[in-house]
Amino acid sequence: MVSLKQYYFDKFKWSLMALASSSCVQKNLLPENSMVGEEIVLEYEEAVGENLERIHEYIDITEKQLVLLRDLDAYISGKSGEKYAYLWLENSSLDDSEWQEIRSLAMGVILAFHWEMEIPKALYSEVINVNGKKSLAKKEKIEVASKKA
């Protein structure tokens, strides 16, 4: 059984690696026809929580790391709304300057944690056709402990 601390740490690290990856790598993390930008950012948002509360609760972080993470978080949050919907919903935007900035900011956080950049594992293992609808299956099934680590 994986503790909540380990679960959110793994999700946090995966999302940073995915955010920092090239568009080609990002597109291979999800099934064909996925909205890649949206899926990766949703994983990131789930990992860090609103106002980075999960970071404070589950991740050991230095002030320098937190400053860099806040910069990344503020940049992503600043690209919300209908004006920027294309960034998250159109895979062709993954090569745009906004995504280059996201990659740069994510890489800064990765380096601040002293992690080596690695290609993250695919988020989903397969697309399952259920009653004519496609459904995504998570790569790994994880039992999360109800108690904090």
mmCIF file of C-alpha atoms in Angstrom:
data_model
loop_
_atom_site.group_PDB
_atom_site.id
_atom_site.type_symbol
_atom_site.label_atom_id
_atom_site.label_comp_id
_atom_site.label_asym_id
_atom_site.label_seq_id
_atom_site.Cartn_x
_atom_site.Cartn_y
_atom_site.Cartn_z
ATOM 1 C CA MET A 1 0.000 0.000 0.000
ATOM 2 C CA VAL A 2 1.330 3.423 -0.952
ATOM 3 C CA SER A 3 1.139 6.230 1.599
ATOM 4 C CA LEU A 4 -0.482 9.538 0.681
ATOM 5 C CA LYS A 5 2.904 11.199 0.975
ATOM 6 C CA GLN A 6 4.439 8.791 -1.552
ATOM 7 C CA TYR A 7 1.380 8.972 -3.829
ATOM 8 C CA TYR A 8 1.512 12.775 -4.076
ATOM 9 C CA PHE A 9 5.294 12.830 -4.330
ATOM 10 C CA ASP A 10 5.191 10.389 -7.272
ATOM 11 C CA LYS A 11 2.371 12.347 -8.941
ATOM 12 C CA PHE A 12 4.246 15.618 -8.374
ATOM 13 C CA LYS A 13 7.482 14.295 -9.853
ATOM 14 C CA TRP A 14 5.658 12.674 -12.802
ATOM 15 C CA SER A 15 3.813 15.889 -13.585
ATOM 16 C CA LEU A 16 6.996 17.991 -13.495
ATOM 17 C CA MET A 17 8.791 15.536 -15.777
ATOM 18 C CA ALA A 18 5.794 15.560 -18.126
ATOM 19 C CA LEU A 19 5.576 19.363 -18.117
ATOM 20 C CA ALA A 20 9.302 19.657 -18.874
ATOM 21 C CA SER A 21 9.270 17.050 -21.663
ATOM 22 C CA SER A 22 9.283 17.842 -25.362
ATOM 23 C CA SER A 23 5.967 17.929 -27.197
ATOM 24 C CA CYS A 24 6.858 14.644 -28.905
ATOM 25 C CA VAL A 25 7.371 12.927 -25.551
ATOM 26 C CA GLN A 26 4.256 14.558 -24.103
ATOM 27 C CA LYS A 27 2.102 13.221 -26.933
ATOM 28 C CA ASN A 28 3.381 9.700 -26.243
ATOM 29 C CA LEU A 29 2.361 9.874 -22.576
ATOM 30 C CA LEU A 30 -1.326 9.666 -23.424
ATOM 31 C CA PRO A 31 -3.534 7.756 -25.848
ATOM 32 C CA GLU A 32 -4.074 9.056 -29.360
ATOM 33 C CA ASN A 33 -6.674 11.839 -29.597
ATOM 34 C CA SER A 34 -6.103 12.930 -25.984
ATOM 35 C CA MET A 35 -5.953 16.600 -25.084
ATOM 36 C CA VAL A 36 -2.374 16.227 -23.921
ATOM 37 C CA GLY A 37 -1.826 19.657 -22.411
ATOM 38 C CA GLU A 38 -5.027 19.483 -20.403
ATOM 39 C CA GLU A 39 -4.320 15.960 -19.114
ATOM 40 C CA ILE A 40 -0.786 16.831 -17.990
ATOM 41 C CA VAL A 41 -1.867 20.042 -16.289
ATOM 42 C CA LEU A 42 -4.736 18.253 -14.541
ATOM 43 C CA GLU A 43 -2.241 15.725 -13.161
ATOM 44 C CA TYR A 44 -0.014 18.595 -12.012
ATOM 45 C CA GLU A 45 -2.938 20.410 -10.367
ATOM 46 C CA GLU A 46 -4.010 17.241 -8.575
ATOM 47 C CA ALA A 47 -0.461 16.748 -7.320
ATOM 48 C CA VAL A 48 0.077 20.247 -5.961
ATOM 49 C CA GLY A 49 -3.473 21.060 -4.912
ATOM 50 C CA GLU A 50 -5.124 24.446 -4.717
ATOM 51 C CA ASN A 51 -2.682 27.126 -3.578
ATOM 52 C CA LEU A 52 -0.016 24.400 -3.399
ATOM 53 C CA GLU A 53 -1.574 22.976 -0.205
ATOM 54 C CA ARG A 54 -0.561 19.406 -1.031
ATOM 55 C CA ILE A 55 3.032 20.504 -1.469
ATOM 56 C CA HIS A 56 3.054 21.961 2.036
ATOM 57 C CA GLU A 57 1.387 18.851 3.439
ATOM 58 C CA TYR A 58 3.130 15.991 1.598
ATOM 59 C CA ILE A 59 6.369 17.205 0.006
ATOM 60 C CA ASP A 60 9.550 18.247 1.793
ATOM 61 C CA ILE A 61 10.478 21.455 0.010
ATOM 62 C CA THR A 62 13.042 24.210 0.498
ATOM 63 C CA GLU A 63 12.264 27.903 0.144
ATOM 64 C CA LYS A 64 14.171 28.074 -3.177
ATOM 65 C CA GLN A 65 12.217 25.101 -4.554
ATOM 66 C CA LEU A 66 8.969 26.662 -3.390
ATOM 67 C CA VAL A 67 9.738 29.983 -5.079
ATOM 68 C CA LEU A 68 10.422 28.215 -8.381
ATOM 69 C CA LEU A 69 7.301 26.091 -8.014
ATOM 70 C CA ARG A 70 5.207 29.190 -7.298
ATOM 71 C CA ASP A 71 6.582 30.752 -10.493
ATOM 72 C CA LEU A 72 5.516 27.691 -12.502
ATOM 73 C CA ASP A 73 2.138 27.541 -10.787
ATOM 74 C CA ALA A 74 1.490 31.256 -11.341
ATOM 75 C CA TYR A 75 2.399 30.963 -15.017
ATOM 76 C CA ILE A 76 0.057 28.010 -15.555
ATOM 77 C CA SER A 77 -2.736 29.714 -13.566
ATOM 78 C CA GLY A 78 -2.239 32.873 -15.585
ATOM 79 C CA LYS A 79 -3.003 30.955 -18.766
ATOM 80 C CA SER A 80 -6.534 30.004 -17.759
ATOM 81 C CA GLY A 81 -9.794 31.075 -19.284
ATOM 82 C CA GLU A 82 -11.238 30.957 -22.756
ATOM 83 C CA LYS A 83 -8.473 33.133 -24.203
ATOM 84 C CA TYR A 84 -5.935 30.373 -23.501
ATOM 85 C CA ALA A 85 -8.127 27.290 -23.964
ATOM 86 C CA TYR A 86 -6.174 26.364 -27.097
ATOM 87 C CA LEU A 87 -3.036 25.807 -24.966
ATOM 88 C CA TRP A 88 -4.686 22.960 -23.109
ATOM 89 C CA LEU A 89 -7.097 21.620 -25.718
ATOM 90 C CA GLU A 90 -5.102 21.690 -28.954
ATOM 91 C CA ASN A 91 -2.089 19.413 -29.209
ATOM 92 C CA SER A 92 -0.653 21.626 -31.952
ATOM 93 C CA SER A 93 -0.071 24.304 -29.268
ATOM 94 C CA LEU A 94 2.455 22.096 -27.443
ATOM 95 C CA ASP A 95 5.205 23.675 -29.538
ATOM 96 C CA ASP A 96 4.066 27.258 -28.868
ATOM 97 C CA SER A 97 6.117 29.733 -26.854
ATOM 98 C CA GLU A 98 3.823 29.369 -23.833
ATOM 99 C CA TRP A 99 4.611 25.672 -23.623
ATOM 100 C CA GLN A 100 8.314 26.406 -24.063
ATOM 101 C CA GLU A 101 8.055 28.680 -21.011
ATOM 102 C CA ILE A 102 6.202 25.984 -19.039
ATOM 103 C CA ARG A 103 8.971 23.513 -19.933
ATOM 104 C CA SER A 104 11.637 25.960 -18.815
ATOM 105 C CA LEU A 105 9.909 26.707 -15.507
ATOM 106 C CA ALA A 106 9.260 23.009 -14.840
ATOM 107 C CA MET A 107 12.899 22.204 -15.585
ATOM 108 C CA GLY A 108 13.945 24.868 -13.078
ATOM 109 C CA VAL A 109 11.912 23.109 -10.393
ATOM 110 C CA ILE A 110 13.353 19.712 -11.393
ATOM 111 C CA LEU A 111 16.894 21.056 -11.126
ATOM 112 C CA ALA A 112 16.130 22.684 -7.764
ATOM 113 C CA PHE A 113 15.136 19.242 -6.458
ATOM 114 C CA HIS A 114 18.420 17.841 -7.853
ATOM 115 C CA TRP A 115 16.531 15.341 -9.991
ATOM 116 C CA GLU A 116 17.754 14.143 -13.345
ATOM 117 C CA MET A 117 15.341 14.684 -16.190
ATOM 118 C CA GLU A 118 13.722 11.419 -17.187
ATOM 119 C CA ILE A 119 11.014 10.452 -19.615
ATOM 120 C CA PRO A 120 7.907 9.748 -17.552
ATOM 121 C CA LYS A 121 5.930 6.543 -17.984
ATOM 122 C CA ALA A 122 2.723 6.709 -20.000
ATOM 123 C CA LEU A 123 -0.152 7.897 -17.855
ATOM 124 C CA TYR A 124 -2.622 5.327 -19.152
ATOM 125 C CA SER A 125 -1.892 1.780 -20.182
ATOM 126 C CA GLU A 126 -4.777 1.344 -22.568
ATOM 127 C CA VAL A 127 -7.977 2.733 -23.969
ATOM 128 C CA ILE A 128 -10.877 0.433 -23.264
ATOM 129 C CA ASN A 129 -13.979 0.529 -25.452
ATOM 130 C CA VAL A 130 -16.983 0.236 -23.137
ATOM 131 C CA ASN A 131 -20.420 0.262 -24.785
ATOM 132 C CA GLY A 132 -19.103 2.224 -27.738
ATOM 133 C CA LYS A 133 -17.329 4.770 -25.517
ATOM 134 C CA LYS A 134 -13.626 4.934 -24.919
ATOM 135 C CA SER A 135 -12.482 4.871 -21.317
ATOM 136 C CA LEU A 136 -8.966 5.365 -20.008
ATOM 137 C CA ALA A 137 -7.333 2.889 -17.654
ATOM 138 C CA LYS A 138 -4.652 4.194 -15.313
ATOM 139 C CA LYS A 139 -1.195 2.755 -15.829
ATOM 140 C CA GLU A 140 -0.997 1.459 -12.296
ATOM 141 C CA LYS A 141 -3.649 0.761 -9.727
ATOM 142 C CA ILE A 142 -2.594 2.319 -6.452
ATOM 143 C CA GLU A 143 -4.173 1.808 -3.079
ATOM 144 C CA VAL A 144 -3.770 4.961 -1.076
ATOM 145 C CA ALA A 145 -3.584 4.774 2.683
ATOM 146 C CA SER A 146 -6.226 6.831 4.396
ATOM 147 C CA LYS A 147 -3.689 8.003 6.944
ATOM 148 C CA LYS A 148 -0.914 10.453 6.220
ATOM 149 C CA ALA A 149 2.597 9.087 5.995
#
